[in-house]
GROMACS .gro file of C-alpha atoms in nm:
model
  287
    1MET     CA    1   0.000   0.000   0.000
    2ILE     CA    2   0.121   0.354  -0.068
    3TYR     CA    3   0.044   0.456   0.294
    4ALA     CA    4   0.231   0.246   0.551
    5SER     CA    5   0.033   0.368   0.852
    6GLY     CA    6  -0.271   0.568   0.948
    7GLN     CA    7  -0.047   0.855   1.053
    8GLN     CA    8   0.132   0.856   0.718
    9TRP     CA    9  -0.209   0.881   0.552
   10ARG     CA   10  -0.310   1.170   0.780
   11ASP     CA   11   0.015   1.355   0.708
   12ALA     CA   12   0.010   1.295   0.332
   13THR     CA   13  -0.009   1.609   0.119
   14GLN     CA   14  -0.166   1.398  -0.156
   15LYS     CA   15  -0.441   1.162  -0.045
   16ARG     CA   16  -0.546   0.928  -0.328
   17VAL     CA   17  -0.802   0.648  -0.303
   18VAL     CA   18  -1.003   0.411  -0.521
   19LEU     CA   19  -1.342   0.326  -0.372
   20PHE     CA   20  -1.486  -0.008  -0.482
   21GLY     CA   21  -1.768  -0.242  -0.384
   22MET     CA   22  -2.129  -0.319  -0.465
   23SER     CA   23  -2.334  -0.036  -0.613
   24GLY     CA   24  -2.552   0.128  -0.351
   25LEU     CA   25  -2.316   0.112  -0.052
   26GLY     CA   26  -2.185   0.468  -0.058
   27LYS     CA   27  -1.905   0.509  -0.315
   28THR     CA   28  -2.065   0.802  -0.494
   29PHE     CA   29  -2.195   0.947  -0.167
   30LEU     CA   30  -1.842   0.963  -0.026
   31ALA     CA   31  -1.687   1.090  -0.349
   32SER     CA   32  -1.949   1.363  -0.388
   33MET     CA   33  -1.911   1.469  -0.025
   34LEU     CA   34  -1.533   1.493  -0.060
   35ARG     CA   35  -1.574   1.697  -0.378
   36ASP     CA   36  -1.839   1.930  -0.240
   37ARG     CA   37  -1.712   1.977   0.116
   38GLY     CA   38  -1.339   1.932   0.068
   39ASN     CA   39  -1.078   2.009  -0.194
   40TRP     CA   40  -1.092   1.664  -0.359
   41PHE     CA   41  -1.104   1.575  -0.727
   42HIS     CA   42  -1.389   1.330  -0.801
   43TYR     CA   43  -1.312   1.093  -1.087
   44SER     CA   44  -1.618   0.884  -1.179
   45VAL     CA   45  -1.531   0.575  -1.379
   46ASP     CA   46  -1.892   0.525  -1.491
   47TYR     CA   47  -1.910   0.885  -1.612
   48ARG     CA   48  -1.586   0.841  -1.804
   49ILE     CA   49  -1.722   0.521  -1.961
   50GLY     CA   50  -2.045   0.688  -2.069
   51THR     CA   51  -1.883   1.001  -2.211
   52ARG     CA   52  -1.533   0.930  -2.339
   53TYR     CA   53  -1.559   0.566  -2.443
   54MET     CA   54  -1.925   0.482  -2.504
   55GLY     CA   55  -2.073   0.823  -2.576
   56GLU     CA   56  -2.084   0.763  -2.951
   57TYR     CA   57  -2.246   0.421  -2.910
   58ILE     CA   58  -2.510   0.579  -2.686
   59SER     CA   59  -2.589   0.874  -2.912
   60ASP     CA   60  -2.596   0.653  -3.222
   61ASN     CA   61  -2.850   0.431  -3.048
   62PHE     CA   62  -3.067   0.736  -2.977
   63LYS     CA   63  -3.041   0.837  -3.342
   64ARG     CA   64  -3.126   0.485  -3.457
   65GLU     CA   65  -3.448   0.499  -3.257
   66ALA     CA   66  -3.524   0.853  -3.371
   67MET     CA   67  -3.488   0.750  -3.737
   68LYS     CA   68  -3.790   0.522  -3.687
   69VAL     CA   69  -4.007   0.830  -3.632
   70PRO     CA   70  -4.081   1.006  -3.965
   71PHE     CA   71  -4.089   1.354  -3.812
   72LEU     CA   72  -3.751   1.311  -3.640
   73ARG     CA   73  -3.604   1.126  -3.937
   74GLU     CA   74  -3.647   1.428  -4.163
   75LEU     CA   75  -3.495   1.659  -3.903
   76LEU     CA   76  -3.195   1.431  -3.853
   77LEU     CA   77  -3.131   1.390  -4.223
   78SER     CA   78  -3.130   1.766  -4.267
   79ASP     CA   79  -2.908   1.823  -3.961
   80SER     CA   80  -3.185   2.026  -3.803
   81VAL     CA   81  -3.162   1.862  -3.462
   82CYS     CA   82  -2.879   1.734  -3.245
   83ILE     CA   83  -2.935   1.422  -3.036
   84SER     CA   84  -2.698   1.338  -2.755
   85SER     CA   85  -2.705   1.195  -2.403
   86ASN     CA   86  -2.692   1.404  -2.086
   87ILE     CA   87  -2.497   1.180  -1.854
   88THR     CA   88  -2.405   1.319  -1.512
   89PHE     CA   89  -2.230   1.169  -1.208
   90GLU     CA   90  -2.573   1.117  -1.051
   91ASN     CA   91  -2.764   1.013  -1.365
   92LEU     CA   92  -2.612   0.731  -1.569
   93ALA     CA   93  -2.942   0.627  -1.726
   94PRO     CA   94  -2.823   0.676  -2.088
   95LEU     CA   95  -2.543   0.423  -2.029
   96SER     CA   96  -2.775   0.174  -1.859
   97THR     CA   97  -3.034   0.212  -2.133
   98TYR     CA   98  -2.775   0.140  -2.399
   99LEU     CA   99  -2.651  -0.175  -2.221
  100GLY     CA  100  -3.010  -0.297  -2.214
  101LYS     CA  101  -3.139  -0.638  -2.110
  102PRO     CA  102  -3.143  -0.965  -2.305
  103GLY     CA  103  -3.469  -1.127  -2.404
  104SER     CA  104  -3.786  -1.083  -2.601
  105PRO     CA  105  -3.775  -0.775  -2.830
  106SER     CA  106  -4.151  -0.731  -2.783
  107ARG     CA  107  -4.080  -0.673  -2.411
  108GLY     CA  108  -3.794  -0.433  -2.472
  109GLY     CA  109  -3.519  -0.694  -2.474
  110LEU     CA  110  -3.215  -0.730  -2.695
  111PRO     CA  111  -3.109  -1.040  -2.892
  112PHE     CA  112  -2.849  -1.215  -2.678
  113GLU     CA  113  -2.577  -1.171  -2.942
  114GLU     CA  114  -2.633  -0.794  -2.953
  115TYR     CA  115  -2.649  -0.781  -2.573
  116CYS     CA  116  -2.312  -0.957  -2.548
  117LEU     CA  117  -2.163  -0.714  -2.802
  118ARG     CA  118  -2.265  -0.420  -2.584
  119GLN     CA  119  -2.136  -0.596  -2.274
  120ASN     CA  120  -1.798  -0.637  -2.441
  121GLN     CA  121  -1.797  -0.270  -2.539
  122HIS     CA  122  -1.855  -0.184  -2.173
  123ARG     CA  123  -1.575  -0.413  -2.060
  124GLU     CA  124  -1.325  -0.248  -2.291
  125ALA     CA  125  -1.448   0.097  -2.189
  126GLU     CA  126  -1.428   0.018  -1.817
  127ILE     CA  127  -1.071  -0.112  -1.843
  128ALA     CA  128  -0.966   0.195  -2.041
  129SER     CA  129  -1.139   0.428  -1.793
  130LEU     CA  130  -0.971   0.260  -1.496
  131LEU     CA  131  -0.632   0.288  -1.664
  132ASP     CA  132  -0.704   0.659  -1.720
  133THR     CA  133  -0.718   0.712  -1.342
  134ARG     CA  134  -0.347   0.785  -1.298
  135ARG     CA  135  -0.359   1.042  -1.577
  136PHE     CA  136  -0.647   1.219  -1.408
  137VAL     CA  137  -0.451   1.229  -1.082
  138SER     CA  138  -0.190   1.431  -1.270
  139ARG     CA  139  -0.452   1.643  -1.448
  140ALA     CA  140  -0.624   1.728  -1.119
  141ARG     CA  141  -0.295   1.852  -0.977
  142ASP     CA  142  -0.150   2.022  -1.285
  143ILE     CA  143  -0.464   2.193  -1.415
  144TYR     CA  144  -0.677   2.255  -1.105
  145GLY     CA  145  -0.416   2.249  -0.830
  146ILE     CA  146  -0.606   1.972  -0.648
  147ASN     CA  147  -0.390   1.715  -0.472
  148ASP     CA  148  -0.649   1.492  -0.303
  149PHE     CA  149  -0.813   1.247  -0.541
  150VAL     CA  150  -1.097   0.996  -0.515
  151CYS     CA  151  -1.173   0.743  -0.787
  152ASP     CA  152  -1.539   0.641  -0.773
  153SER     CA  153  -1.530   0.302  -0.946
  154GLY     CA  154  -1.823   0.107  -1.084
  155GLY     CA  155  -1.963  -0.199  -0.912
  156SER     CA  156  -1.833  -0.415  -1.195
  157ILE     CA  157  -1.464  -0.333  -1.142
  158CYS     CA  158  -1.412  -0.682  -0.994
  159GLU     CA  159  -1.540  -0.835  -1.321
  160VAL     CA  160  -1.282  -0.670  -1.547
  161VAL     CA  161  -0.973  -0.752  -1.339
  162ASP     CA  162  -0.815  -1.074  -1.214
  163PRO     CA  163  -0.802  -1.014  -0.837
  164ASP     CA  164  -0.583  -1.320  -0.777
  165ASN     CA  165  -0.320  -1.218  -1.029
  166PRO     CA  166  -0.050  -1.004  -0.860
  167ASP     CA  167   0.045  -0.874  -1.204
  168ASP     CA  168  -0.305  -0.779  -1.319
  169PRO     CA  169  -0.236  -0.466  -1.528
  170VAL     CA  170  -0.536  -0.266  -1.408
  171LEU     CA  171  -0.497  -0.337  -1.037
  172SER     CA  172  -0.121  -0.291  -1.057
  173ALA     CA  173  -0.165   0.049  -1.220
  174LEU     CA  174  -0.419   0.155  -0.958
  175GLU     CA  175  -0.237   0.038  -0.646
  176ASP     CA  176   0.090   0.189  -0.767
  177GLY     CA  177  -0.047   0.537  -0.703
  178LEU     CA  178  -0.370   0.505  -0.504
  179LEU     CA  179  -0.505   0.321  -0.200
  180LEU     CA  180  -0.766   0.057  -0.281
  181VAL     CA  181  -1.062   0.088  -0.040
  182TRP     CA  182  -1.334  -0.177  -0.030
  183ILE     CA  183  -1.673  -0.076   0.109
  184ARG     CA  184  -1.798  -0.408   0.247
  185GLY     CA  185  -2.170  -0.463   0.292
  186SER     CA  186  -2.337  -0.700   0.535
  187ASP     CA  187  -2.587  -0.974   0.451
  188ALA     CA  188  -2.859  -0.724   0.544
  189HIS     CA  189  -2.722  -0.474   0.292
  190THR     CA  190  -2.713  -0.742   0.024
  191ALA     CA  191  -3.074  -0.837   0.096
  192GLU     CA  192  -3.179  -0.472   0.073
  193LEU     CA  193  -2.995  -0.428  -0.256
  194VAL     CA  194  -3.175  -0.733  -0.394
  195ARG     CA  195  -3.513  -0.595  -0.280
  196ARG     CA  196  -3.432  -0.257  -0.432
  197PHE     CA  197  -3.326  -0.415  -0.758
  198ASP     CA  198  -3.639  -0.631  -0.766
  199ARG     CA  199  -3.854  -0.317  -0.747
  200ALA     CA  200  -3.666  -0.147  -1.031
  201PRO     CA  201  -3.435  -0.384  -1.222
  202LYS     CA  202  -3.157  -0.203  -1.406
  203PRO     CA  203  -2.905  -0.313  -1.669
  204MET     CA  204  -2.555  -0.398  -1.546
  205TYR     CA  205  -2.229  -0.549  -1.663
  206TYR     CA  206  -2.150  -0.919  -1.608
  207GLN     CA  207  -1.832  -1.120  -1.652
  208PRO     CA  208  -1.872  -1.307  -1.985
  209GLU     CA  209  -1.835  -1.658  -1.840
  210PHE     CA  210  -2.082  -1.582  -1.562
  211LEU     CA  211  -2.333  -1.431  -1.805
  212GLU     CA  212  -2.317  -1.727  -2.044
  213LYS     CA  213  -2.378  -1.977  -1.762
  214ALA     CA  214  -2.662  -1.766  -1.620
  215TRP     CA  215  -2.831  -1.734  -1.960
  216ILE     CA  216  -2.818  -2.108  -2.020
  217SER     CA  217  -2.925  -2.202  -1.665
  218TYR     CA  218  -3.214  -1.956  -1.659
  219ARG     CA  219  -3.362  -2.076  -1.987
  220ALA     CA  220  -3.315  -2.441  -1.888
  221GLU     CA  221  -3.489  -2.383  -1.556
  222LYS     CA  222  -3.777  -2.191  -1.715
  223GLY     CA  223  -3.796  -2.398  -2.034
  224LEU     CA  224  -3.775  -2.093  -2.260
  225ARG     CA  225  -3.627  -2.014  -2.598
  226GLU     CA  226  -3.420  -1.695  -2.624
  227GLU     CA  227  -3.700  -1.494  -2.782
  228GLN     CA  228  -3.939  -1.597  -2.502
  229VAL     CA  229  -3.730  -1.459  -2.216
  230ASN     CA  230  -3.880  -1.176  -2.012
  231PRO     CA  231  -3.582  -0.935  -1.985
  232ASP     CA  232  -3.674  -0.803  -1.639
  233ASP     CA  233  -3.735  -1.151  -1.503
  234PHE     CA  234  -3.396  -1.269  -1.627
  235ILE     CA  235  -3.198  -0.988  -1.470
  236ARG     CA  236  -3.394  -1.020  -1.144
  237TRP     CA  237  -3.310  -1.392  -1.142
  238THR     CA  238  -2.946  -1.311  -1.215
  239TYR     CA  239  -2.888  -1.021  -0.977
  240ALA     CA  240  -2.851  -1.204  -0.644
  241ARG     CA  241  -2.632  -1.462  -0.815
  242ALA     CA  242  -2.416  -1.182  -0.956
  243LEU     CA  243  -2.369  -1.030  -0.609
  244ALA     CA  244  -2.263  -1.368  -0.471
  245HIS     CA  245  -2.025  -1.410  -0.765
  246ARG     CA  246  -1.868  -1.071  -0.699
  247GLN     CA  247  -1.817  -1.102  -0.323
  248PRO     CA  248  -1.504  -1.323  -0.327
  249ARG     CA  249  -1.360  -1.112  -0.606
  250TYR     CA  250  -1.401  -0.796  -0.396
  251GLU     CA  251  -1.243  -0.976  -0.101
  252ALA     CA  252  -0.943  -1.072  -0.312
  253MET     CA  253  -0.905  -0.713  -0.431
  254ALA     CA  254  -0.922  -0.590  -0.071
  255ARG     CA  255  -0.609  -0.787   0.015
  256ARG     CA  256  -0.425  -0.525  -0.191
  257GLY     CA  257  -0.576  -0.238   0.009
  258VAL     CA  258  -0.802  -0.175   0.307
  259THR     CA  259  -1.162  -0.247   0.404
  260ILE     CA  260  -1.426  -0.022   0.554
  261THR     CA  261  -1.786  -0.122   0.623
  262ALA     CA  262  -2.106   0.027   0.489
  263GLU     CA  263  -2.205   0.098   0.851
  264GLU     CA  264  -1.888   0.302   0.897
  265VAL     CA  265  -1.958   0.493   0.576
  266MET     CA  266  -2.300   0.590   0.708
  267GLU     CA  267  -2.130   0.773   0.996
  268VAL     CA  268  -1.910   0.986   0.769
  269ARG     CA  269  -2.024   1.346   0.736
  270THR     CA  270  -1.711   1.547   0.657
  271PRO     CA  271  -1.375   1.504   0.480
  272ASP     CA  272  -1.211   1.491   0.824
  273ASP     CA  273  -1.440   1.200   0.916
  274PHE     CA  274  -1.329   1.023   0.599
  275THR     CA  275  -0.962   1.086   0.675
  276THR     CA  276  -1.008   0.939   1.022
  277LEU     CA  277  -1.193   0.635   0.889
  278ILE     CA  278  -0.925   0.554   0.632
  279ALA     CA  279  -0.650   0.600   0.893
  280THR     CA  280  -0.832   0.353   1.117
  281ALA     CA  281  -0.870   0.106   0.828
  282ILE     CA  282  -0.497   0.129   0.746
  283ASP     CA  283  -0.400   0.070   1.109
  284ARG     CA  284  -0.638  -0.228   1.126
  285LYS     CA  285  -0.459  -0.373   0.826
  286THR     CA  286  -0.101  -0.301   0.932
  287THR     CA  287  -0.104  -0.369   1.306
   0.00000   0.00000   0.00000
């Protein structure tokens, strides 16, 4: 780790962390608080994915749908309108909408082959965005004069790295200049995330091998052909399994950094609180 003790972290003139863990446990809450209430640079991996690396895919998809409407088709062909996404740190809906869900087209689903293509685009974009982190550390300092840096990673970071490989290029690049911080949820948090997802299922990224097995197992269990799959039912069925699949991968990543709990995150109100929490986590790890 780049900080050998809690005191070294407290004394550091450049505090740099990567927050990772399941979506919904406080990564963006902490990053936004540090940005708004302290002099921290907030680098959102999901925002970078949706703007720099997948922005064209997203806007082209909007245009493809708009071309189906005669009124909009004429305006597009004459360059009379401009269609683009409005992704923000808090609203990543355009990216989620583009990823979509596999299943019956009549229910808003995508053919599985197309769905996998978009998943692969996301994987490449996420890896590139994570590797951009170190460059943004330099940009934050050189352009804005901001030394403290928080990388707000996506929940799928554990799916695009090999946590057990000490030479994984993405993790090696990150831990070389930042402290990896896992926000660990309890069983109760997991259950709440599942309930929340069940109420409003959203697209997400899956590791290819996991997705293939889930797609086959789901259809075998339900006795359905691909075009008969209810997209929302499939991703509801898959979500809890995906969380279980990710947990040991997060744990392996945390061996390269420190762990804080979702309960501890809930008590953080200020940048000083965050500094104290991370110092405590480092000392727990090193003593």
